[in-house]
Tab-separated table of C-alpha atoms in Angstrom:
chain	number	residue	atom	x	y	z
A	1	MET	CA	7.128	0.740	56.259
A	2	LEU	CA	9.668	1.531	53.528
A	3	ASN	CA	7.039	2.957	51.152
A	4	ASN	CA	4.827	4.486	53.861
A	5	GLU	CA	1.842	2.364	52.721
A	6	ILE	CA	-0.901	0.692	54.737
A	7	LEU	CA	-1.450	-2.912	53.612
A	8	ILE	CA	-4.187	-5.307	54.648
A	9	ASP	CA	-3.295	-8.946	53.968
A	10	GLY	CA	-0.440	-7.588	51.839
A	11	LYS	CA	-2.772	-5.485	49.665
A	12	PRO	CA	-3.161	-1.695	49.492
A	13	LEU	CA	-6.250	-0.179	51.032
A	14	GLY	CA	-8.849	1.354	48.702
A	15	ARG	CA	-6.950	0.939	45.448
A	16	LEU	CA	-5.540	-1.697	43.143
A	17	PRO	CA	-1.908	-2.859	43.256
A	18	THR	CA	0.458	-1.581	40.592
A	19	SER	CA	0.708	-5.087	39.140
A	20	PHE	CA	-2.992	-4.783	38.267
A	21	THR	CA	-3.052	-1.247	36.865
A	22	ALA	CA	0.134	-1.795	34.811
A	23	HIS	CA	-1.215	-4.954	33.200
A	24	ASP	CA	-1.950	-4.786	29.437
A	25	THR	CA	-5.468	-6.135	29.911
A	26	TYR	CA	-6.268	-3.489	32.539
A	27	ARG	CA	-5.006	-0.673	30.313
A	28	ARG	CA	-7.024	-1.944	27.365
A	29	ILE	CA	-10.251	-1.961	29.415
A	30	PHE	CA	-9.814	0.932	31.840
A	31	GLY	CA	-7.076	3.002	30.214
A	32	GLN	CA	-5.359	5.324	32.694
A	33	ASN	CA	-8.324	5.329	35.099
A	34	ARG	CA	-7.717	3.950	38.581
A	35	LEU	CA	-10.672	2.129	40.083
A	36	ASP	CA	-11.706	2.635	43.666
A	37	ALA	CA	-11.412	-0.936	44.857
A	38	ALA	CA	-12.424	-2.958	47.871
A	39	PRO	CA	-11.930	-6.591	48.815
A	40	ALA	CA	-14.236	-8.883	46.847
A	41	ASP	CA	-17.349	-10.076	48.654
A	42	LEU	CA	-18.512	-13.663	49.132
A	43	THR	CA	-20.415	-13.711	45.817
A	44	GLU	CA	-17.062	-14.071	44.057
A	45	PRO	CA	-14.872	-15.929	46.546
A	46	ASP	CA	-12.101	-16.624	44.005
A	47	MET	CA	-11.671	-12.922	43.146
A	48	GLU	CA	-9.470	-10.447	45.034
A	49	PHE	CA	-10.989	-7.011	44.415
A	50	SER	CA	-14.282	-5.459	43.413
A	51	SER	CA	-15.139	-1.957	42.255
A	52	ARG	CA	-16.714	0.310	44.881
A	53	ASN	CA	-18.996	1.884	42.253
A	54	LEU	CA	-20.976	0.343	39.435
A	55	ILE	CA	-19.638	0.762	35.888
A	56	SER	CA	-22.582	1.137	33.481
A	57	GLY	CA	-24.639	-0.962	35.882
A	58	ASN	CA	-21.958	-3.644	36.275
A	59	GLN	CA	-20.162	-4.712	39.426
A	60	VAL	CA	-16.573	-5.439	38.369
A	61	PHE	CA	-14.288	-7.991	40.048
A	62	LEU	CA	-10.559	-8.415	39.476
A	63	SER	CA	-7.979	-11.016	40.367
A	64	MET	CA	-4.450	-11.971	39.309
A	65	LYS	CA	-3.887	-15.639	38.519
A	66	ALA	CA	-0.508	-16.872	37.280
A	67	GLY	CA	0.299	-13.470	35.791
A	68	THR	CA	-3.053	-13.218	33.983
A	69	LEU	CA	-5.483	-10.487	35.007
A	70	VAL	CA	-8.988	-11.913	35.368
A	71	ILE	CA	-11.895	-9.456	35.034
A	72	ARG	CA	-15.505	-10.381	35.746
A	73	SER	CA	-18.681	-8.362	35.652
A	74	SER	CA	-22.023	-8.991	37.310
A	75	SER	CA	-25.259	-7.334	36.237
A	76	GLU	CA	-28.872	-8.366	36.781
A	77	GLY	CA	-27.822	-11.815	37.946
A	78	LYS	CA	-25.603	-12.514	34.918
A	79	ARG	CA	-21.934	-13.231	35.485
A	80	GLN	CA	-19.492	-12.679	32.638
A	81	GLU	CA	-15.744	-13.093	32.424
A	82	LEU	CA	-13.461	-11.211	30.047
A	83	ILE	CA	-11.416	-13.327	27.639
A	84	PRO	CA	-8.061	-11.673	26.814
A	85	HIS	CA	-8.280	-10.633	23.178
A	86	HIS	CA	-4.852	-12.000	22.297
A	87	GLU	CA	-6.143	-15.500	23.054
A	88	LEU	CA	-8.439	-15.239	20.010
A	89	ARG	CA	-5.839	-14.106	17.502
A	90	GLY	CA	-5.745	-16.545	14.616
A	91	ASP	CA	-9.232	-17.835	15.425
A	92	LEU	CA	-11.202	-14.728	14.429
A	93	PRO	CA	-10.666	-12.011	11.803
A	94	THR	CA	-8.290	-9.302	12.998
A	95	PHE	CA	-10.902	-6.570	13.355
A	96	LEU	CA	-13.191	-8.820	15.432
A	97	VAL	CA	-10.256	-9.330	17.790
A	98	GLU	CA	-8.651	-5.900	18.016
A	99	ASP	CA	-11.803	-3.744	17.971
A	100	TYR	CA	-13.908	-5.771	20.423
A	101	THR	CA	-13.974	-7.099	23.949
A	102	HIS	CA	-15.005	-10.706	24.431
A	103	TRP	CA	-17.226	-11.634	27.385
A	104	LEU	CA	-18.018	-15.223	28.313
A	105	ASP	CA	-21.395	-15.771	29.979
A	106	LEU	CA	-20.474	-18.247	32.715
A	107	SER	CA	-23.945	-19.785	32.856
A	108	GLU	CA	-24.935	-19.937	29.165
A	109	ARG	CA	-21.406	-20.588	27.826
A	110	VAL	CA	-21.828	-17.903	25.151
A	111	ILE	CA	-19.143	-15.371	24.201
A	112	GLU	CA	-20.442	-11.927	23.265
A	113	LEU	CA	-18.296	-9.559	21.196
A	114	ARG	CA	-18.814	-5.975	22.340
A	115	PRO	CA	-17.190	-2.929	20.703
A	116	LEU	CA	-14.450	-1.259	22.702
A	117	ASP	CA	-16.436	1.962	22.876
A	118	ASN	CA	-19.458	0.164	24.377
A	119	MET	CA	-17.997	-2.804	26.202
A	120	TRP	CA	-20.241	-2.847	29.274
A	121	THR	CA	-23.622	-3.140	27.556
A	122	SER	CA	-25.069	-6.236	25.905
A	123	HIS	CA	-26.940	-5.814	22.600
A	124	SER	CA	-28.716	-8.215	20.296
A	125	TYR	CA	-26.765	-6.982	17.262
A	126	ASN	CA	-23.413	-8.041	18.767
A	127	TRP	CA	-21.691	-11.144	17.476
A	128	ARG	CA	-22.005	-14.212	19.715
A	129	ILE	CA	-20.100	-17.483	19.853
A	130	GLN	CA	-21.698	-20.631	21.234
A	131	VAL	CA	-18.998	-22.688	22.959
A	132	GLY	CA	-19.014	-26.044	24.647
A	133	SER	CA	-20.172	-28.102	21.672
A	134	ARG	CA	-18.040	-29.950	19.123
A	135	ALA	CA	-18.198	-27.011	16.699
A	136	ALA	CA	-18.486	-23.424	17.868
A	137	ARG	CA	-21.106	-21.312	16.113
A	138	MET	CA	-20.896	-17.548	15.678
A	139	TRP	CA	-23.974	-15.513	14.800
A	140	LYS	CA	-25.881	-12.251	15.291
A	141	PRO	CA	-29.254	-12.718	17.025
A	142	SER	CA	-30.700	-9.458	15.655
A	143	THR	CA	-30.328	-10.386	11.975
A	144	SER	CA	-33.405	-11.860	10.338
A	145	ASP	CA	-31.336	-14.013	7.986
A	146	ASN	CA	-29.413	-15.560	10.914
A	147	ALA	CA	-26.021	-14.801	9.349
A	148	GLN	CA	-23.174	-16.905	10.680
A	149	LEU	CA	-19.449	-16.247	10.617
A	150	VAL	CA	-17.400	-18.716	8.579
A	151	ASP	CA	-14.310	-20.056	10.331
A	152	ILE	CA	-11.249	-18.342	8.825
A	153	GLY	CA	-9.433	-21.681	8.865
A	154	SER	CA	-12.129	-23.569	6.961
A	155	ARG	CA	-11.752	-24.693	3.349
A	156	THR	CA	-14.547	-22.332	2.303
A	157	ALA	CA	-12.920	-19.250	3.799
A	158	THR	CA	-9.514	-20.292	2.472
A	159	MET	CA	-10.906	-20.690	-1.059
A	160	LEU	CA	-12.546	-17.266	-1.010
A	161	ALA	CA	-9.459	-15.665	0.518
A	162	SER	CA	-7.283	-17.083	-2.255
A	163	ARG	CA	-9.433	-15.348	-4.884
A	164	LEU	CA	-8.996	-12.014	-3.109
A	165	SER	CA	-5.429	-12.507	-1.892
A	166	SER	CA	-4.051	-10.023	-4.417
A	167	MET	CA	-5.939	-7.244	-2.625
A	168	GLU	CA	-6.224	-8.301	1.009
A	169	SER	CA	-4.675	-10.647	3.550
A	170	PRO	CA	-6.929	-13.476	4.827
A	171	GLU	CA	-6.903	-12.251	8.435
A	172	PHE	CA	-8.660	-9.017	7.430
A	173	LEU	CA	-11.540	-10.735	5.590
A	174	ILE	CA	-14.892	-11.343	7.285
A	175	THR	CA	-16.786	-14.191	5.618
A	176	THR	CA	-20.419	-14.844	6.564
A	177	TYR	CA	-23.091	-17.285	5.435
A	178	CYS	CA	-26.866	-17.093	5.461
A	179	GLU	CA	-29.479	-19.220	3.744
A	180	ASP	CA	-30.950	-16.363	1.703
A	181	ASN	CA	-27.797	-14.674	0.407
A	182	GLY	CA	-25.256	-17.473	0.599
A	183	LEU	CA	-21.615	-16.607	1.201
A	184	ASN	CA	-20.559	-12.982	1.588
A	185	VAL	CA	-17.056	-11.572	2.021
A	186	ASP	CA	-16.551	-8.164	3.598
A	187	VAL	CA	-13.245	-6.475	2.710
A	188	SER	CA	-13.736	-3.704	5.230
A	189	ARG	CA	-10.424	-1.887	4.786
A	190	TYR	CA	-11.320	-1.198	1.140
A	191	ARG	CA	-15.048	-0.761	1.815
A	192	LEU	CA	-15.736	-3.584	-0.652
A	193	SER	CA	-18.180	-6.483	-0.401
A	194	PHE	CA	-18.393	-9.661	-2.463
A	195	GLN	CA	-20.978	-12.415	-2.783
A	196	LEU	CA	-20.502	-15.940	-4.099
A	197	GLY	CA	-23.252	-16.819	-6.554
A	198	ARG	CA	-24.722	-20.232	-7.230
A	199	ASP	CA	-22.720	-20.346	-10.463
A	200	GLY	CA	-19.489	-20.053	-8.490
A	201	LYS	CA	-18.767	-16.505	-9.645
A	202	LEU	CA	-17.710	-13.935	-7.070
A	203	ALA	CA	-19.820	-10.802	-7.568
A	204	CYS	CA	-18.661	-7.403	-6.331
A	205	LEU	CA	-21.582	-5.805	-4.491
A	206	SER	CA	-19.758	-2.464	-4.337
A	207	PHE	CA	-19.726	-2.322	-8.153
A	208	PRO	CA	-23.100	-3.702	-9.281
A	209	GLY	CA	-22.959	-5.935	-12.313
A	210	MET	CA	-19.239	-6.674	-11.911
A	211	ILE	CA	-17.671	-9.999	-10.969
A	212	VAL	CA	-14.123	-11.130	-10.264
A	213	ASP	CA	-12.642	-12.115	-13.613
A	214	GLU	CA	-11.158	-15.585	-13.972
A	215	ASN	CA	-8.428	-13.968	-16.076
A	216	GLN	CA	-6.550	-11.776	-13.627
A	217	SER	CA	-4.187	-10.348	-16.245
A	218	ALA	CA	-4.887	-6.758	-17.244
A	219	GLY	CA	-2.506	-6.980	-20.189
A	220	VAL	CA	-0.220	-4.383	-18.598
A	221	MET	CA	1.901	-4.063	-15.458
A	222	ILE	CA	3.097	-7.639	-15.794
A	223	GLY	CA	4.545	-8.830	-12.501
A	224	LEU	CA	2.338	-6.620	-10.311
A	225	ARG	CA	1.109	-8.904	-7.533
A	226	ASN	CA	-1.502	-6.597	-5.979
A	227	GLN	CA	-4.363	-6.000	-8.385
A	228	LEU	CA	-7.897	-7.305	-8.818
A	229	VAL	CA	-9.477	-7.522	-12.277
A	230	LEU	CA	-13.270	-7.261	-12.546
A	231	ARG	CA	-15.521	-7.736	-15.557
A	232	GLU	CA	-19.189	-7.371	-16.368
A	233	SER	CA	-21.191	-10.448	-15.461
A	234	CYS	CA	-23.560	-10.438	-18.434
A	235	ILE	CA	-21.057	-10.902	-21.289
A	236	GLU	CA	-17.907	-13.018	-21.324
A	237	ASP	CA	-15.776	-10.594	-23.389
A	238	SER	CA	-17.164	-7.441	-21.812
A	239	ALA	CA	-15.794	-4.329	-20.160
A	240	ARG	CA	-13.050	-4.984	-17.639
A	241	GLU	CA	-11.627	-2.937	-14.795
A	242	VAL	CA	-8.663	-3.314	-12.494
A	243	LEU	CA	-8.494	-2.244	-8.845
A	244	ILE	CA	-5.028	-1.380	-7.525
A	245	PRO	CA	-4.385	-0.532	-3.848
A	246	VAL	CA	-2.450	2.620	-3.024
A	247	GLY	CA	0.645	2.095	-0.938
A	248	GLU	CA	4.411	1.858	-0.962
A	249	VAL	CA	5.582	0.224	-4.187
A	250	CYS	CA	8.316	-2.384	-3.729
A	251	PHE	CA	10.094	-4.254	-6.505
A	252	SER	CA	12.729	-6.937	-6.789
A	253	CYS	CA	14.518	-8.120	-9.891
A	254	VAL	CA	15.742	-11.715	-10.016
A	255	GLU	CA	18.290	-12.423	-12.719
A	256	GLY	CA	16.659	-14.139	-15.660
A	257	HIS	CA	13.130	-13.450	-14.440
A	258	HIS	CA	10.583	-10.676	-14.697
A	259	THR	CA	10.545	-7.948	-12.068
A	260	ILE	CA	8.236	-8.761	-9.151
A	261	THR	CA	6.321	-5.703	-7.952
A	262	THR	CA	4.272	-5.563	-4.760
A	263	ILE	CA	2.394	-2.822	-2.930
A	264	ASP	CA	2.815	-2.603	0.833
A	265	LYS	CA	-0.690	-1.894	2.110
A	266	GLY	CA	0.320	-1.595	5.748
A	267	SER	CA	-1.894	-2.417	8.724
A	268	GLY	CA	-4.099	0.679	8.682
A	269	ARG	CA	-7.856	0.515	9.083
A	270	CYS	CA	-8.572	2.178	5.729
A	271	ILE	CA	-6.811	1.598	2.398
A	272	SER	CA	-7.396	3.646	-0.724
A	273	TYR	CA	-7.416	2.108	-4.168
A	274	TYR	CA	-7.622	3.316	-7.746
A	275	GLN	CA	-10.020	1.991	-10.339
A	276	TYR	CA	-8.772	1.839	-13.920
A	277	LYS	CA	-10.861	0.806	-16.908
A	278	ILE	CA	-9.126	-1.484	-19.379
A	279	ASP	CA	-9.676	-0.007	-22.848
A	280	PRO	CA	-8.630	-2.559	-25.506
A	281	LEU	CA	-9.682	-0.221	-28.331
A	282	LEU	CA	-7.353	2.637	-27.387
A	283	GLY	CA	-4.874	0.261	-25.803
A	284	HIS	CA	-4.369	1.783	-22.375
A	285	LEU	CA	-5.784	2.115	-18.866
A	286	VAL	CA	-8.285	4.886	-18.179
A	287	GLY	CA	-8.374	6.210	-14.613
A	288	ASN	CA	-9.919	9.199	-12.932
A	289	ILE	CA	-8.802	12.736	-13.642
A	290	GLY	CA	-6.714	13.039	-10.482
A	291	LEU	CA	-3.018	13.743	-10.961
A	292	HIS	CA	-1.952	11.352	-8.205
A	293	SER	CA	-3.894	8.532	-9.865
A	294	LYS	CA	-2.123	9.254	-13.160
A	295	LEU	CA	1.345	9.477	-11.600
A	296	PHE	CA	0.758	6.274	-9.629
A	297	GLN	CA	-0.255	4.497	-12.841
A	298	ILE	CA	2.822	5.842	-14.638
A	299	TYR	CA	5.150	4.686	-11.873
A	300	LEU	CA	3.686	1.178	-11.964
A	301	HIS	CA	4.093	1.087	-15.751
A	302	ALA	CA	7.736	2.056	-15.323
A	303	VAL	CA	8.780	-0.405	-12.613
A	304	THR	CA	6.974	-3.364	-14.243
A	305	SER	CA	8.553	-2.726	-17.637
A	306	HIS	CA	10.186	-5.496	-19.651
A	307	CYS	CA	12.055	-5.656	-22.925
A	308	LEU	CA	8.907	-7.086	-24.557
A	309	PRO	CA	5.864	-4.852	-25.148
A	310	ASP	CA	2.730	-5.233	-23.044
A	311	GLU	CA	-0.242	-6.957	-24.639
A	312	LEU	CA	-2.685	-4.089	-24.083
A	313	THR	CA	-0.586	-1.084	-25.094
A	314	GLY	CA	1.797	-2.620	-27.608
A	315	TRP	CA	4.571	-0.657	-25.870
A	316	THR	CA	6.923	-1.538	-23.092
A	317	GLY	CA	6.118	-0.205	-19.662
A	318	THR	CA	8.916	2.354	-19.969
A	319	GLU	CA	7.588	3.679	-23.277
A	320	GLU	CA	4.039	3.905	-21.936
A	321	ALA	CA	5.238	5.623	-18.764
A	322	LEU	CA	7.245	8.248	-20.643
A	323	HIS	CA	4.415	8.840	-23.107
A	324	GLU	CA	1.974	9.522	-20.265
A	325	LEU	CA	4.489	11.490	-18.195
A	326	GLN	CA	5.092	13.908	-21.069
A	327	SER	CA	1.402	14.202	-21.965
A	328	ALA	CA	-0.888	17.118	-21.188
A	329	ALA	CA	-2.663	15.033	-18.528
A	330	CYS	CA	0.376	15.400	-16.252
A	331	LYS	CA	0.525	19.151	-16.780
A	332	SER	CA	-3.116	19.989	-16.138
A	333	PHE	CA	-2.955	21.010	-12.491
A	334	GLN	CA	-3.023	24.093	-10.319
A	335	ASP	CA	-0.651	22.885	-7.636
A	336	LEU	CA	1.167	19.766	-6.471
A	337	ASP	CA	0.567	18.170	-3.098
A	338	GLN	CA	3.134	16.206	-1.142
A	339	ASP	CA	1.920	12.814	-2.398
A	340	CYS	CA	2.330	13.888	-6.025
A	341	LEU	CA	5.781	15.292	-5.315
A	342	THR	CA	6.810	11.996	-3.735
A	343	LEU	CA	5.800	10.094	-6.869
A	344	ILE	CA	7.596	12.612	-9.076
A	345	GLN	CA	10.731	12.098	-6.983
A	346	LYS	CA	10.470	8.331	-7.500
A	347	LEU	CA	9.978	8.739	-11.249
A	348	TYR	CA	12.946	11.110	-11.340
A	349	SER	CA	15.131	8.538	-9.582
A	350	LEU	CA	14.460	5.939	-12.298
A	351	THR	CA	17.097	7.718	-14.388
A	352	PRO	CA	20.528	6.329	-13.427
A	353	ARG	CA	22.676	8.818	-11.544
A	354	ARG	CA	25.929	9.566	-13.363
A	355	GLU	CA	28.987	11.369	-12.042
A	356	TYR	CA	32.575	11.860	-13.135
A	357	TYR	CA	35.256	9.595	-11.722
A	358	PRO	CA	37.489	11.026	-10.542
A	359	PRO	CA	35.524	14.280	-10.391
A	360	HIS	CA	38.414	16.602	-11.253
A	361	LEU	CA	39.663	14.733	-14.325
A	362	LYS	CA	36.355	14.170	-16.124
A	363	VAL	CA	37.692	11.236	-18.129
A	364	MET	CA	35.544	8.428	-16.698
A	365	GLN	CA	32.114	8.148	-15.099
A	366	THR	CA	30.389	6.138	-12.386
A	367	VAL	CA	26.780	5.064	-12.977
A	368	HIS	CA	24.493	4.255	-10.037
A	369	TRP	CA	21.739	1.871	-11.199
A	370	ASN	CA	18.480	0.941	-9.497
A	371	LYS	CA	17.451	-2.652	-8.861
A	372	LEU	CA	15.583	-2.767	-12.160
A	373	PRO	CA	16.462	-3.994	-15.657
A	374	PRO	CA	18.624	-1.440	-17.524
A	375	THR	CA	15.945	-1.002	-20.203
A	376	ALA	CA	13.528	0.247	-17.527
A	377	GLN	CA	15.910	3.002	-16.393
A	378	HIS	CA	15.439	5.565	-19.133
A	379	ASP	CA	17.388	8.812	-19.237
A	380	SER	CA	14.233	10.814	-20.030
A	381	PHE	CA	12.544	10.218	-16.664
A	382	ALA	CA	14.667	12.914	-15.032
A	383	ARG	CA	13.930	15.521	-17.711
A	384	ALA	CA	10.182	14.799	-17.796
A	385	SER	CA	9.880	14.880	-14.005
A	386	GLN	CA	11.871	18.094	-13.771
A	387	ALA	CA	9.601	19.683	-16.394
A	388	ILE	CA	6.538	19.032	-14.205
A	389	VAL	CA	8.211	20.553	-11.152
A	390	ASP	CA	9.336	23.582	-13.169
A	391	LEU	CA	5.773	24.096	-14.376
A	392	ALA	CA	4.484	23.901	-10.805
A	393	LEU	CA	6.984	26.552	-9.761
A	394	GLN	CA	5.727	28.829	-12.525
A	395	LEU	CA	2.113	28.284	-11.494
A	396	GLN	CA	2.662	28.775	-7.776
A	397	THR	CA	1.954	32.495	-8.163
A	398	PHE	CA	-1.659	31.639	-8.930
A	399	SER	CA	-1.942	28.928	-6.267
A	400	SER	CA	-4.205	29.414	-3.274
A	401	GLN	CA	-1.569	27.711	-1.106
A	402	CYS	CA	1.141	30.289	-1.666
A	403	HIS	CA	0.503	31.976	1.671
A	404	LYS	CA	0.529	28.601	3.428
A	405	GLY	CA	3.993	27.586	2.282
A	406	PHE	CA	3.660	25.937	-1.100
A	407	PRO	CA	5.365	22.503	-0.938
A	408	VAL	CA	7.025	22.863	-4.352
A	409	ARG	CA	8.972	25.870	-3.132
A	410	ASN	CA	11.010	23.717	-0.758
A	411	PHE	CA	11.058	20.666	-2.998
A	412	VAL	CA	14.395	20.022	-4.694
A	413	LEU	CA	15.142	17.076	-6.944
A	414	ASP	CA	18.539	15.455	-6.735
A	415	SER	CA	21.003	17.244	-8.946
A	416	VAL	CA	22.217	15.457	-12.069
A	417	ASN	CA	25.135	16.074	-14.364
A	418	LEU	CA	23.386	17.419	-17.451
A	419	LYS	CA	26.388	16.829	-19.694
A	420	LEU	CA	26.643	13.160	-18.764
A	421	LEU	CA	22.866	12.816	-18.965
A	422	SER	CA	22.786	14.263	-22.487
A	423	ARG	CA	25.737	12.111	-23.494
A	424	ALA	CA	24.008	8.964	-22.255
A	425	ALA	CA	20.737	9.927	-23.950
A	426	LEU	CA	22.500	10.334	-27.306
A	427	ARG	CA	24.281	7.002	-27.016
A	428	ASN	CA	21.150	5.126	-25.931
A	429	PHE	CA	19.034	6.761	-28.621
A	430	HIS	CA	19.025	3.709	-30.884
A	431	TYR	CA	17.826	1.339	-28.144
A	432	HIS	CA	14.447	3.040	-27.731
A	433	PRO	CA	11.760	4.054	-30.227
A	434	PRO	CA	11.643	7.716	-31.269
A	435	GLU	CA	8.293	8.214	-29.461
A	436	SER	CA	9.985	7.844	-26.094
A	437	GLN	CA	12.929	10.093	-26.909
A	438	PRO	CA	13.133	13.844	-26.305
A	439	SER	CA	14.205	16.139	-29.099
A	440	HIS	CA	17.934	16.804	-29.080
A	441	SER	CA	19.536	19.934	-30.471
A	442	ILE	CA	23.058	18.720	-29.747
A	443	GLU	CA	24.939	17.499	-32.803
A	444	ASP	CA	28.100	15.458	-32.956
A	445	ALA	CA	31.241	17.599	-32.919
A	446	SER	CA	33.631	17.380	-35.866
A	447	TYR	CA	36.843	15.615	-34.984
A	448	ILE	CA	40.010	16.762	-36.765
A	449	SER	CA	42.549	13.984	-36.994
A	450	TRP	CA	46.159	14.702	-36.104
A	451	ASP	CA	47.304	13.851	-39.634
A	452	VAL	CA	44.950	16.324	-41.324
A	453	GLY	CA	46.180	19.884	-41.691
A	454	ASP	CA	44.316	23.166	-41.602
A	455	ASP	CA	44.685	26.235	-43.833
A	456	ALA	CA	45.165	28.424	-40.811
A	457	ASP	CA	47.955	26.309	-39.338
A	458	THR	CA	51.476	27.720	-39.560
A	459	THR	CA	53.261	25.031	-37.637
A	460	GLN	CA	56.081	23.035	-39.148
A	461	GLU	CA	53.867	19.973	-39.126
A	462	SER	CA	51.341	21.743	-41.332
A	463	LEU	CA	54.030	22.966	-43.734
A	464	VAL	CA	55.427	19.477	-44.120
A	465	TYR	CA	51.944	18.179	-44.781
A	466	TRP	CA	51.328	20.676	-47.574
A	467	ASP	CA	54.735	20.085	-49.157
A	468	VAL	CA	54.059	16.366	-49.337
A	469	ALA	CA	50.576	17.028	-50.696
A	470	LEU	CA	51.953	19.252	-53.464
A	471	ILE	CA	54.505	16.652	-54.476
A	472	THR	CA	51.770	14.034	-54.566
A	473	ILE	CA	49.495	16.011	-56.862
A	474	TRP	CA	52.324	17.565	-58.961
A	475	PRO	CA	51.981	16.467	-62.580
A	476	SER	CA	54.851	14.286	-63.752
């Protein structure tokens, strides 16, 4: 009476209660659609409602039991019940949980995984799980090799996940086994696939002829946790490459230890990565010609720097970063996108920020350091980064994006005190090799002591000085 609703046995007529339509399971399956409902018939006596119309040939039944929404479907004599997807978290790879609906055949005791965009139709190429036995088995009926999913908690899956842990978390890996091809690992977010050979080597199917190297050190970027080193399978000491995911770079410096650098990959469905060839002859990493790839490499060199030189380059990470940042490769562009500008801002911020204290006296300074070793925070990062931005501003006249609002036009680097920056660069000059230092035109100013006179002085102090000097040199 209060809500002006007609209820039959305490239930609304012709539609579902709000407790049903507001449930997370209902929204995942039906979205914002409201089903035309009727009381369930005698074929499903334990259910409360049924859909008035068929959904892709399925009669749908709904019921609320202890706060859990139960959904069943009936089609061609087969009865299936939906398993809430959150119940399978931790038992299946993340994508097989979040991207699928899971229907239990009540007669055959088989769970079928159907994609969210085609959840009402059964297909032979869908994954299936046989339940009811001591060990559940998951397979695809349509595959000729009868591929089976490997339990993510098994020792096999754990071993393979440990070899790829630098690139991907175990819950995002899909490991399968078949008699013909053995064990395969699908790293879907990177669009990479691996296969375990009979010799125990993990081959990368996405890069034919390459395997995961037992030596996961690239000789540079020491302390970087997220990288995967590959090598050619035919020769032991052959060409090597390193794959590095693209993401937010995080670093932490523990006193007395090397800087630990990680890359936050996020939870997105697609992750980009850069492929760098390890060139021991030239002593550096060779990437693609993209500017963002180069700047990302430079930033990783900088934040992983140590006082000792890297094995591959023979330079510290700071020296290698500055050498590359000032090279022609970082100035061969037509325009700068927002991603490149973000990296330039981060490289710029590696220079400590200096300001006078107090500002009006200019007798002392305050230095704001990053959470990196002092040797990694070079004063030339600000100048080199500013030079790239200045060049982009000069080239924006010829850019095709001028009429669209060129991003460099509104991009401003944090202001620095050039006098304090130059002063610090001169005083730190001897702590870095000349290759990493900019050319300085500033020379030390001559300091005239208070006890040394000048020919132009006419003060009494100067006259006394010259009188004493004459007496000293006067011949006796």
